[in-house]
GROMACS .gro file of C-alpha atoms in nm:
model
  245
    1UNK     CA    1  -9.496  -1.266 -17.268
    2UNK     CA    2  -9.551  -1.644 -17.360
    3UNK     CA    3  -9.874  -1.802 -17.476
    4UNK     CA    4  -9.812  -2.195 -17.470
    5UNK     CA    5 -10.103  -2.511 -17.514
    6UNK     CA    6 -10.106  -2.788 -17.310
    7UNK     CA    7 -10.209  -3.114 -17.434
    8UNK     CA    8 -10.239  -3.353 -17.229
    9UNK     CA    9 -10.526  -3.588 -17.018
   10UNK     CA   10 -10.382  -3.436 -16.713
   11UNK     CA   11 -10.226  -3.086 -16.686
   12UNK     CA   12 -10.141  -3.045 -16.348
   13UNK     CA   13  -9.831  -3.161 -16.310
   14UNK     CA   14  -9.632  -3.005 -16.577
   15UNK     CA   15  -9.873  -2.663 -16.420
   16UNK     CA   16  -9.667  -2.747 -16.107
   17UNK     CA   17  -9.329  -2.823 -16.266
   18UNK     CA   18  -9.370  -2.521 -16.489
   19UNK     CA   19  -9.468  -2.291 -16.213
   20UNK     CA   20  -9.251  -2.366 -15.966
   21UNK     CA   21  -8.943  -2.178 -16.230
   22UNK     CA   22  -9.162  -1.960 -16.429
   23UNK     CA   23  -9.476  -1.719 -16.353
   24UNK     CA   24  -9.764  -1.845 -16.489
   25UNK     CA   25 -10.144  -1.791 -16.554
   26UNK     CA   26 -10.339  -2.061 -16.651
   27UNK     CA   27 -10.684  -1.963 -16.858
   28UNK     CA   28 -10.820  -2.298 -16.884
   29UNK     CA   29 -10.934  -2.491 -17.241
   30UNK     CA   30 -10.820  -2.314 -17.497
   31UNK     CA   31 -11.099  -2.249 -17.812
   32UNK     CA   32 -10.783  -2.040 -18.024
   33UNK     CA   33 -10.448  -2.069 -18.032
   34UNK     CA   34 -10.303  -1.782 -18.267
   35UNK     CA   35 -10.545  -1.816 -18.514
   36UNK     CA   36 -10.555  -2.169 -18.498
   37UNK     CA   37 -10.963  -2.311 -18.348
   38UNK     CA   38 -10.913  -2.622 -18.132
   39UNK     CA   39 -11.198  -2.858 -18.077
   40UNK     CA   40 -11.163  -3.123 -17.866
   41UNK     CA   41 -11.367  -3.487 -17.745
   42UNK     CA   42 -11.290  -3.772 -17.549
   43UNK     CA   43 -11.108  -3.926 -17.890
   44UNK     CA   44 -11.028  -3.611 -18.068
   45UNK     CA   45 -10.831  -3.298 -18.103
   46UNK     CA   46 -10.899  -3.089 -18.444
   47UNK     CA   47 -10.725  -2.812 -18.568
   48UNK     CA   48 -10.885  -2.486 -18.825
   49UNK     CA   49 -10.840  -2.198 -18.941
   50UNK     CA   50 -11.206  -2.139 -19.123
   51UNK     CA   51 -11.288  -1.842 -18.974
   52UNK     CA   52 -10.924  -1.717 -19.118
   53UNK     CA   53 -10.965  -1.876 -19.424
   54UNK     CA   54 -11.316  -1.660 -19.430
   55UNK     CA   55 -11.228  -1.372 -19.376
   56UNK     CA   56 -10.911  -1.389 -19.657
   57UNK     CA   57 -11.211  -1.450 -19.892
   58UNK     CA   58 -11.383  -1.142 -19.765
   59UNK     CA   59 -11.107  -0.966 -19.828
   60UNK     CA   60 -11.086  -1.027 -20.159
   61UNK     CA   61 -11.432  -0.972 -20.257
   62UNK     CA   62 -11.406  -1.353 -20.297
   63UNK     CA   63 -11.672  -1.487 -20.057
   64UNK     CA   64 -11.886  -1.598 -20.329
   65UNK     CA   65 -11.678  -1.733 -20.604
   66UNK     CA   66 -11.702  -2.058 -20.781
   67UNK     CA   67 -11.447  -2.285 -20.603
   68UNK     CA   68 -11.171  -2.525 -20.788
   69UNK     CA   69 -11.053  -2.862 -20.760
   70UNK     CA   70 -10.662  -2.778 -20.694
   71UNK     CA   71 -10.473  -2.484 -20.548
   72UNK     CA   72 -10.241  -2.482 -20.903
   73UNK     CA   73 -10.348  -2.561 -21.235
   74UNK     CA   74 -10.188  -2.877 -21.353
   75UNK     CA   75  -9.894  -2.831 -21.520
   76UNK     CA   76  -9.852  -2.458 -21.486
   77UNK     CA   77  -9.475  -2.399 -21.401
   78UNK     CA   78  -9.442  -2.056 -21.235
   79UNK     CA   79  -9.131  -1.855 -21.381
   80UNK     CA   80  -9.000  -1.524 -21.297
   81UNK     CA   81  -9.244  -1.246 -21.400
   82UNK     CA   82  -9.121  -1.019 -21.743
   83UNK     CA   83  -9.068  -0.635 -21.733
   84UNK     CA   84  -9.490  -0.629 -21.877
   85UNK     CA   85  -9.605  -0.852 -21.608
   86UNK     CA   86  -9.429  -0.711 -21.342
   87UNK     CA   87  -9.590  -0.332 -21.422
   88UNK     CA   88  -9.931  -0.495 -21.463
   89UNK     CA   89  -9.932  -0.636 -21.082
   90UNK     CA   90  -9.801  -0.299 -20.978
   91UNK     CA   91 -10.112  -0.139 -21.121
   92UNK     CA   92 -10.313  -0.313 -20.878
   93UNK     CA   93 -10.098  -0.143 -20.594
   94UNK     CA   94 -10.144  -0.517 -20.362
   95UNK     CA   95  -9.850  -0.609 -20.127
   96UNK     CA   96  -9.801  -0.916 -20.215
   97UNK     CA   97  -9.505  -1.011 -19.916
   98UNK     CA   98  -9.828  -0.929 -19.742
   99UNK     CA   99 -10.046  -1.164 -19.945
  100UNK     CA  100  -9.831  -1.453 -19.953
  101UNK     CA  101  -9.790  -1.457 -19.653
  102UNK     CA  102 -10.130  -1.412 -19.500
  103UNK     CA  103 -10.183  -1.846 -19.703
  104UNK     CA  104  -9.853  -1.912 -19.597
  105UNK     CA  105  -9.951  -1.876 -19.274
  106UNK     CA  106 -10.255  -2.154 -19.323
  107UNK     CA  107  -9.988  -2.360 -19.465
  108UNK     CA  108  -9.771  -2.394 -19.160
  109UNK     CA  109 -10.041  -2.395 -18.932
  110UNK     CA  110 -10.291  -2.629 -19.074
  111UNK     CA  111 -10.341  -2.669 -19.444
  112UNK     CA  112 -10.045  -2.961 -19.549
  113UNK     CA  113 -10.245  -2.902 -19.915
  114UNK     CA  114 -10.121  -2.604 -20.003
  115UNK     CA  115  -9.752  -2.620 -19.915
  116UNK     CA  116  -9.647  -2.681 -20.262
  117UNK     CA  117  -9.864  -2.459 -20.446
  118UNK     CA  118  -9.752  -2.176 -20.194
  119UNK     CA  119  -9.422  -2.272 -20.190
  120UNK     CA  120  -9.389  -2.181 -20.573
  121UNK     CA  121  -9.557  -1.840 -20.473
  122UNK     CA  122  -9.271  -1.748 -20.231
  123UNK     CA  123  -8.979  -1.766 -20.492
  124UNK     CA  124  -9.142  -1.431 -20.645
  125UNK     CA  125  -9.143  -1.187 -20.303
  126UNK     CA  126  -8.898  -0.972 -20.517
  127UNK     CA  127  -9.037  -0.900 -20.817
  128UNK     CA  128  -9.401  -1.079 -20.862
  129UNK     CA  129  -9.581  -1.037 -21.149
  130UNK     CA  130  -9.933  -1.051 -21.259
  131UNK     CA  131  -9.965  -1.418 -21.268
  132UNK     CA  132  -9.851  -1.496 -20.956
  133UNK     CA  133 -10.099  -1.247 -20.863
  134UNK     CA  134 -10.341  -1.466 -21.016
  135UNK     CA  135 -10.161  -1.813 -20.916
  136UNK     CA  136 -10.276  -1.689 -20.495
  137UNK     CA  137 -10.647  -1.540 -20.622
  138UNK     CA  138 -10.689  -1.914 -20.765
  139UNK     CA  139 -10.524  -2.091 -20.431
  140UNK     CA  140 -10.825  -1.805 -20.295
  141UNK     CA  141 -11.070  -2.003 -20.473
  142UNK     CA  142 -10.956  -2.379 -20.402
  143UNK     CA  143 -10.978  -2.281 -20.039
  144UNK     CA  144 -11.339  -2.149 -20.077
  145UNK     CA  145 -11.446  -2.506 -20.148
  146UNK     CA  146 -11.190  -2.641 -19.863
  147UNK     CA  147 -11.214  -2.420 -19.610
  148UNK     CA  148 -11.346  -2.679 -19.339
  149UNK     CA  149 -11.058  -2.895 -19.359
  150UNK     CA  150 -10.892  -2.975 -19.030
  151UNK     CA  151 -10.614  -3.158 -18.909
  152UNK     CA  152 -10.707  -3.427 -18.689
  153UNK     CA  153 -10.566  -3.611 -18.366
  154UNK     CA  154 -10.664  -3.938 -18.230
  155UNK     CA  155 -10.581  -4.228 -17.982
  156UNK     CA  156 -10.630  -4.503 -18.158
  157UNK     CA  157 -10.340  -4.695 -17.946
  158UNK     CA  158 -10.112  -4.769 -18.264
  159UNK     CA  159  -9.867  -4.509 -18.110
  160UNK     CA  160  -9.550  -4.474 -18.391
  161UNK     CA  161  -9.388  -4.292 -18.678
  162UNK     CA  162  -9.424  -4.316 -19.038
  163UNK     CA  163  -9.245  -4.094 -19.358
  164UNK     CA  164  -9.341  -4.017 -19.736
  165UNK     CA  165  -9.116  -3.843 -19.934
  166UNK     CA  166  -9.107  -3.764 -20.322
  167UNK     CA  167  -8.880  -3.522 -20.552
  168UNK     CA  168  -8.921  -3.393 -20.898
  169UNK     CA  169  -8.632  -3.366 -21.142
  170UNK     CA  170  -8.508  -3.003 -21.204
  171UNK     CA  171  -8.925  -2.839 -21.216
  172UNK     CA  172  -8.741  -2.491 -21.152
  173UNK     CA  173  -8.717  -2.334 -21.503
  174UNK     CA  174  -8.482  -2.083 -21.395
  175UNK     CA  175  -8.239  -2.279 -21.231
  176UNK     CA  176  -8.360  -2.647 -21.275
  177UNK     CA  177  -8.313  -2.710 -20.939
  178UNK     CA  178  -8.564  -2.998 -20.821
  179UNK     CA  179  -8.816  -2.896 -20.548
  180UNK     CA  180  -8.873  -3.203 -20.291
  181UNK     CA  181  -9.187  -3.316 -20.093
  182UNK     CA  182  -9.208  -3.489 -19.707
  183UNK     CA  183  -9.416  -3.543 -19.448
  184UNK     CA  184  -9.435  -3.760 -19.146
  185UNK     CA  185  -9.756  -3.866 -18.914
  186UNK     CA  186  -9.781  -3.956 -18.596
  187UNK     CA  187 -10.092  -4.246 -18.514
  188UNK     CA  188 -10.196  -4.175 -18.827
  189UNK     CA  189 -10.209  -3.776 -18.802
  190UNK     CA  190  -9.977  -3.545 -18.992
  191UNK     CA  191  -9.740  -3.388 -18.797
  192UNK     CA  192  -9.427  -3.259 -19.025
  193UNK     CA  193  -9.437  -3.179 -19.366
  194UNK     CA  194  -9.257  -2.955 -19.619
  195UNK     CA  195  -9.147  -2.866 -19.933
  196UNK     CA  196  -8.816  -2.751 -19.997
  197UNK     CA  197  -8.636  -2.669 -20.294
  198UNK     CA  198  -8.311  -2.783 -20.352
  199UNK     CA  199  -7.991  -2.585 -20.305
  200UNK     CA  200  -7.771  -2.797 -20.627
  201UNK     CA  201  -7.897  -2.883 -20.907
  202UNK     CA  202  -7.940  -3.334 -20.919
  203UNK     CA  203  -7.808  -3.473 -21.234
  204UNK     CA  204  -8.076  -3.761 -21.171
  205UNK     CA  205  -8.392  -3.885 -21.086
  206UNK     CA  206  -8.271  -4.089 -20.849
  207UNK     CA  207  -8.016  -3.865 -20.677
  208UNK     CA  208  -8.316  -3.596 -20.615
  209UNK     CA  209  -8.533  -3.849 -20.478
  210UNK     CA  210  -8.206  -3.932 -20.248
  211UNK     CA  211  -8.161  -3.589 -20.148
  212UNK     CA  212  -8.557  -3.555 -20.074
  213UNK     CA  213  -8.470  -3.926 -19.831
  214UNK     CA  214  -8.183  -3.757 -19.690
  215UNK     CA  215  -8.343  -3.431 -19.550
  216UNK     CA  216  -8.643  -3.609 -19.428
  217UNK     CA  217  -8.387  -3.824 -19.238
  218UNK     CA  218  -8.265  -3.592 -19.084
  219UNK     CA  219  -8.597  -3.427 -18.920
  220UNK     CA  220  -8.651  -3.744 -18.846
  221UNK     CA  221  -8.374  -3.847 -18.662
  222UNK     CA  222  -8.479  -3.523 -18.479
  223UNK     CA  223  -8.815  -3.608 -18.435
  224UNK     CA  224  -8.749  -3.967 -18.245
  225UNK     CA  225  -8.501  -3.805 -18.023
  226UNK     CA  226  -8.779  -3.567 -17.879
  227UNK     CA  227  -9.005  -3.860 -17.863
  228UNK     CA  228  -8.812  -4.050 -17.661
  229UNK     CA  229  -8.714  -3.770 -17.435
  230UNK     CA  230  -9.127  -3.681 -17.392
  231UNK     CA  231  -9.142  -4.101 -17.359
  232UNK     CA  232  -9.459  -4.116 -17.620
  233UNK     CA  233  -9.384  -4.418 -17.782
  234UNK     CA  234  -9.019  -4.681 -17.796
  235UNK     CA  235  -8.850  -4.740 -18.100
  236UNK     CA  236  -8.747  -5.124 -18.153
  237UNK     CA  237  -8.726  -5.064 -18.514
  238UNK     CA  238  -8.594  -4.777 -18.751
  239UNK     CA  239  -8.899  -4.532 -18.867
  240UNK     CA  240  -9.020  -4.625 -19.227
  241UNK     CA  241  -9.007  -4.399 -19.499
  242UNK     CA  242  -9.163  -4.470 -19.802
  243UNK     CA  243  -9.021  -4.334 -20.125
  244UNK     CA  244  -9.157  -4.300 -20.495
  245UNK     CA  245  -8.888  -4.378 -20.727
   0.00000   0.00000   0.00000
């Protein structure tokens, strides 16, 4: 069984088309989809996971914690754990994969602001240490103060895609590979965000930035074709990419 959500001012034509191919059950307007709360007005659609965030804070005893202003501490780079730090973490008897998976779901669904911090912790699924656990708790404290954040999609008529990218140079302490960040907006609302680590070492900052733009461009080519096939907008000019270098 597959669940889908249709966003349209009139879904009757789509329902009729898909019902001709598959057996479907229309259960009406969606309020909750895969843990994401959907709120609709005449002008806006908002997506949030506040209830999921509250449950996480309760689970780890941080529902009344003092919030922090950033997902990770500034100038702190995650590195592989030493044997001593691995032992300290194992004493806690925590399933690290499950722990990081919970905030990774937030990151991929509605919280692009967690992209960098969660990506850094995903690198240590095999041998996590106590410092990675503390970083996870720091993210939860950040969520405490931002749990009502949501993605907002509006209809202001200014259809179009814009994209942004950035990259560091060799910030991975172990491999010196670069981490890139890029995102894209449609009609001013976020529709794409990623924070991948590059597979090779960049010899300069400019090279790292070019690699980030190249990856983003591949995403945009697919996105442009998809928008054209769905008749969402017509592209008379190339998609602008804003890049800091």
